[in-house]
Tab-separated table of C-alpha atoms and ligand atoms in Angstrom:
chain	number	residue	atom	x	y	z
G	1	MET	CA	106.763	107.819	94.941
G	2	PRO	CA	104.851	105.027	96.275
G	3	LYS	CA	104.253	101.708	94.560
G	4	HIS	CA	100.720	101.900	95.411
G	5	HIS	CA	97.929	104.447	95.796
G	6	VAL	CA	94.489	103.915	97.498
G	7	VAL	CA	92.160	106.315	96.741
G	8	VAL	CA	88.576	105.662	98.959
G	9	LEU	CA	85.253	107.519	98.221
G	10	THR	CA	82.916	107.822	101.286
G	11	GLY	CA	79.540	108.474	100.958
G	12	ALA	CA	76.176	108.648	102.703
G	13	GLY	CA	75.749	105.086	103.975
G	14	VAL	CA	79.012	105.798	106.042
G	15	SER	CA	77.444	108.884	108.160
G	16	ALA	CA	73.966	106.875	107.870
G	17	ASP	CA	75.631	104.017	110.260
G	18	SER	CA	75.848	107.341	112.644
G	19	GLY	CA	72.354	107.783	112.781
G	20	VAL	CA	72.684	111.601	110.761
G	21	ALA	CA	68.870	111.707	109.219
G	22	THR	CA	68.484	113.118	106.002
G	23	PHE	CA	65.976	115.606	106.614
G	24	ARG	CA	62.718	114.426	104.862
G	25	ASP	CA	59.621	113.558	107.536
G	26	ALA	CA	57.610	110.708	105.967
G	27	GLY	CA	56.187	112.706	103.139
G	28	GLY	CA	59.558	113.418	102.105
G	29	LEU	CA	59.687	116.725	102.793
G	30	TRP	CA	61.564	119.341	105.182
G	31	GLU	CA	58.860	122.047	106.353
G	32	GLY	CA	57.049	121.548	103.550
G	33	HIS	CA	60.196	121.869	100.917
G	34	ARG	CA	61.842	119.145	99.584
G	35	PRO	CA	65.479	119.296	100.912
G	36	GLU	CA	66.665	119.331	97.280
G	37	GLN	CA	64.868	123.120	97.152
G	38	VAL	CA	66.514	124.241	100.193
G	39	ALA	CA	70.188	123.297	98.637
G	40	THR	CA	70.170	125.654	95.567
G	41	PRO	CA	71.624	129.169	95.102
G	42	GLU	CA	68.247	129.773	94.142
G	43	ALA	CA	66.753	129.286	97.388
G	44	TRP	CA	69.783	131.118	99.251
G	45	GLU	CA	68.711	134.067	96.968
G	46	CYS	CA	64.963	134.031	97.423
G	47	ASP	CA	64.932	132.934	101.397
G	48	ARG	CA	67.867	132.974	102.679
G	49	ALA	CA	66.326	132.633	106.630
G	50	LEU	CA	64.582	129.136	105.248
G	51	VAL	CA	67.798	127.716	104.035
G	52	TRP	CA	69.959	129.336	107.262
G	53	ARG	CA	67.485	127.392	109.400
G	54	PHE	CA	67.583	123.947	107.540
G	55	TYR	CA	71.583	124.314	107.880
G	56	GLN	CA	71.180	124.757	111.366
G	57	ALA	CA	68.997	122.551	111.923
G	58	ARG	CA	71.517	119.577	110.470
G	59	ARG	CA	74.646	121.592	112.605
G	60	ALA	CA	72.812	121.209	115.624
G	61	GLN	CA	72.253	117.318	115.019
G	62	LEU	CA	75.891	116.852	114.315
G	63	ARG	CA	76.350	117.611	118.312
G	64	THR	CA	74.122	114.160	118.930
G	65	VAL	CA	75.794	111.809	116.641
G	66	GLN	CA	79.286	110.115	116.914
G	67	PRO	CA	81.376	108.258	114.656
G	68	ASN	CA	81.043	104.739	113.948
G	69	PRO	CA	83.247	102.031	113.329
G	70	ALA	CA	83.417	102.098	109.849
G	71	HIS	CA	85.141	105.594	110.594
G	72	HIS	CA	87.250	104.072	113.162
G	73	ALA	CA	88.372	101.111	110.882
G	74	LEU	CA	89.038	103.671	108.178
G	75	ARG	CA	91.581	105.666	110.613
G	76	ALA	CA	92.959	102.263	111.153
G	77	PHE	CA	93.428	100.995	107.413
G	78	ALA	CA	95.290	105.052	106.868
G	79	ASP	CA	97.624	103.560	109.307
G	80	ALA	CA	98.339	100.529	108.095
G	81	CYS	CA	98.829	101.961	104.761
G	82	ARG	CA	101.479	104.187	105.883
G	83	GLU	CA	103.203	101.539	107.513
G	84	ALA	CA	103.318	99.924	104.338
G	85	GLY	CA	104.637	103.095	102.323
G	86	VAL	CA	101.285	102.923	100.241
G	87	ALA	CA	100.120	106.430	99.756
G	88	PHE	CA	96.410	107.020	100.710
G	89	THR	CA	93.654	109.663	99.367
G	90	LEU	CA	90.020	110.011	101.265
G	91	ILE	CA	87.540	111.558	99.469
G	92	THR	CA	83.969	112.145	100.846
G	93	GLN	CA	80.986	113.556	99.520
G	94	ASN	CA	79.865	113.885	103.251
G	95	VAL	CA	79.218	117.189	104.633
G	96	ASP	CA	79.578	116.500	108.011
G	97	ASP	CA	82.208	116.020	110.501
G	98	LEU	CA	82.595	112.369	111.267
G	99	HIS	CA	86.005	111.704	109.629
G	100	GLU	CA	87.713	114.574	110.989
G	101	ARG	CA	86.087	113.455	114.482
G	102	ALA	CA	88.043	109.924	113.670
G	103	ARG	CA	90.809	111.687	112.893
G	104	LEU	CA	90.891	111.150	109.285
G	105	GLU	CA	91.601	114.061	106.785
G	106	ALA	CA	89.223	113.892	104.087
G	107	ILE	CA	88.879	116.166	100.710
G	108	HIS	CA	84.972	117.046	101.193
G	109	MET	CA	84.135	117.270	97.538
G	110	HIS	CA	80.580	118.835	98.841
G	111	GLY	CA	81.752	120.628	101.081
G	112	GLU	CA	81.150	121.060	105.215
G	113	LEU	CA	78.623	121.653	107.871
G	114	ALA	CA	81.241	123.123	110.000
G	115	SER	CA	82.240	126.005	107.066
G	116	LEU	CA	80.881	129.216	106.024
G	117	ARG	CA	81.718	130.936	103.097
G	118	CYS	CA	81.612	134.606	101.533
G	119	GLU	CA	79.936	134.536	98.233
G	120	ARG	CA	81.477	138.117	97.722
G	121	CYS	CA	85.623	137.594	98.690
G	122	GLY	CA	85.386	133.905	99.412
G	123	HIS	CA	86.735	134.537	102.965
G	124	LYS	CA	85.879	131.392	105.167
G	125	VAL	CA	85.063	130.465	108.497
G	126	ARG	CA	86.132	126.841	109.891
G	127	GLY	CA	85.554	124.504	112.640
G	128	LEU	CA	81.552	126.171	113.097
G	129	ASP	CA	80.259	124.500	116.112
G	130	TYR	CA	76.650	125.444	116.332
G	131	VAL	CA	76.349	129.061	115.438
G	132	GLU	CA	73.354	130.314	117.428
G	133	LEU	CA	72.883	133.809	115.835
G	134	SER	CA	70.703	134.399	112.609
G	135	PHE	CA	73.397	135.242	109.937
G	136	LEU	CA	77.311	135.393	110.522
G	137	PRO	CA	78.312	138.637	108.387
G	138	CYS	CA	81.681	138.289	106.701
G	139	ALA	CA	84.593	139.323	108.726
G	140	ARG	CA	87.060	140.117	105.179
G	141	CYS	CA	84.445	142.228	103.337
G	142	GLY	CA	81.327	142.901	105.417
G	143	HIS	CA	79.202	141.098	103.034
G	144	ASP	CA	76.610	140.683	105.348
G	145	ALA	CA	75.749	136.946	105.597
G	146	MET	CA	78.212	134.365	104.680
G	147	ARG	CA	76.404	131.204	102.780
G	148	PRO	CA	76.793	127.543	103.960
G	149	ASP	CA	79.940	126.291	102.487
G	150	ILE	CA	78.162	123.250	100.628
G	151	VAL	CA	78.229	122.383	97.283
G	152	TRP	CA	74.538	122.821	96.360
G	153	PHE	CA	72.475	121.828	93.478
G	154	GLY	CA	74.058	122.745	90.365
G	155	GLU	CA	76.621	123.830	91.808
G	156	ILE	CA	80.549	122.329	90.628
G	157	PRO	CA	81.883	119.960	93.693
G	158	PHE	CA	85.051	121.118	94.991
G	159	PHE	CA	88.580	119.953	94.882
G	160	LEU	CA	88.062	118.236	91.663
G	161	ASP	CA	91.566	119.147	89.986
G	162	GLU	CA	93.274	117.607	93.553
G	163	ILE	CA	90.731	114.938	92.915
G	164	ASP	CA	91.979	113.985	89.305
G	165	ARG	CA	95.625	114.150	90.403
G	166	ALA	CA	94.744	111.832	92.788
G	167	MET	CA	92.875	109.532	90.184
G	168	ARG	CA	96.011	109.443	87.998
G	169	THR	CA	97.938	107.408	90.674
G	170	CYS	CA	95.426	105.145	92.022
G	171	THR	CA	96.166	101.642	91.986
G	172	HIS	CA	93.079	100.509	94.343
G	173	PHE	CA	89.886	102.433	94.743
G	174	VAL	CA	87.114	102.070	97.675
G	175	ALA	CA	83.711	103.175	97.356
G	176	ILE	CA	82.013	103.122	100.543
G	177	GLY	CA	78.388	103.848	101.559
G	178	THR	CA	77.634	105.522	97.852
G	179	SER	CA	74.753	105.447	95.956
G	180	GLY	CA	76.592	105.606	92.804
G	181	ASN	CA	74.263	108.076	90.919
G	182	VAL	CA	75.673	111.342	92.502
G	183	TRP	CA	77.908	112.613	89.738
G	184	PRO	CA	80.692	113.490	89.450
G	185	ALA	CA	81.635	111.373	92.686
G	186	ALA	CA	79.778	108.391	90.766
G	187	GLY	CA	82.193	108.434	88.112
G	188	LEU	CA	85.330	108.013	90.110
G	189	LEU	CA	84.875	104.344	90.551
G	190	GLY	CA	84.681	104.157	86.560
G	191	ALA	CA	87.690	105.923	85.921
G	192	ALA	CA	89.770	103.926	88.434
G	193	ARG	CA	88.504	100.793	86.769
G	194	GLU	CA	89.655	102.185	83.639
G	195	ALA	CA	92.917	103.223	84.497
G	196	GLY	CA	93.655	99.723	85.541
G	197	ALA	CA	92.916	100.004	89.487
G	198	VAL	CA	91.566	97.211	91.583
G	199	THR	CA	88.073	98.249	92.925
G	200	TRP	CA	85.747	97.376	95.903
G	201	VAL	CA	82.459	98.538	96.010
G	202	GLN	CA	80.846	98.721	99.597
G	203	ALA	CA	76.924	99.319	99.888
G	204	LEU	CA	73.654	98.047	101.165
G	205	GLU	CA	72.569	97.367	97.635
G	206	GLU	CA	74.084	97.047	94.411
G	207	PRO	CA	74.586	100.673	93.419
G	208	SER	CA	73.430	101.604	89.646
G	209	ASN	CA	77.609	102.040	88.465
G	210	LEU	CA	78.628	98.409	89.979
G	211	ASP	CA	80.657	96.387	87.406
G	212	ARG	CA	81.461	93.023	87.157
G	213	ARG	CA	85.122	93.548	87.697
G	214	ASP	CA	83.871	95.163	91.493
G	215	ARG	CA	84.673	93.458	94.714
G	216	PHE	CA	81.046	94.580	95.360
G	217	VAL	CA	80.958	93.925	99.685
G	218	CYS	CA	76.836	93.958	100.842
G	219	GLY	CA	76.294	95.060	103.959
G	220	ARG	CA	76.109	97.885	106.282
G	221	ALA	CA	79.122	99.940	106.618
G	222	ALA	CA	79.700	99.809	110.533
G	223	GLN	CA	79.719	96.018	110.004
G	224	VAL	CA	81.428	94.924	107.101
G	225	VAL	CA	83.561	98.276	106.296
G	226	GLU	CA	86.339	96.579	108.653
G	227	PRO	CA	87.132	93.254	107.734
G	228	MET	CA	86.927	94.442	104.141
G	229	LEU	CA	89.603	97.333	104.426
G	230	ARG	CA	91.806	94.411	106.503
G	231	GLU	CA	91.487	92.098	103.618
G	232	ILE	CA	93.023	95.138	101.603
G	233	ALA	CA	95.147	95.791	103.912
G	234	ALA	CA	96.754	92.237	104.025
G	235	LEU	CA	97.363	92.441	100.261
G	236	PHE	CA	99.791	95.126	100.974
G	237	HIS	CA	101.834	93.159	103.489
G	238	SER	CA	101.748	89.848	101.858
G	239	ALA	CA	102.967	91.927	98.657
G	240	SER	CA	105.712	93.772	100.390
H	1	ZN	ZN1	83.688	138.859	102.105
């Protein structure tokens, strides 16, 4: 078993530097709805067309954005970890596919825009680009419309067991571009700290879950993540 295990958690700050929009107009609304109102099981129940339109717009937007230097730095860091014999786990709260496009494997705890799931039989369709059609029926059970494979407000995030297992052996924890107030993701930093891991936090401003024991790196992800990860990688090389 590797002596060190780095767990990286990424959030909206990483996607924002690629220009992924938040889908709010100047008044904070999308087609007159708060985005939170179209991202719930109740909304899907009441007005599927509206929810579908919201996610189609977000999927369409992915065609216009690219991974940024923070994604590429993470890719280089994952390689450096492997070379140094350090275990590496990447968890993301982001639903876009920018990590994958930077050749990174990530645990999508809040789901993925490029995936649909049948709520009746659990069948999934992955690698979706931009579906022009209005709804996609389930190819396995015939259910009339597969839902976005996204963790909506009020739903339990995915892969919590896998994340819990990773956290048990985590020796170094790095939070990148997370607000620190979306749970349970926000709790991972504290869990890592309590377990004795060394912790780094990168954000535009101090997140609410920051502690004086964390090394805080202030700035845009696209600018400060690369030097921060290079510094962390150097720790493993000097230690081995
Ligand atoms: Zn089905």
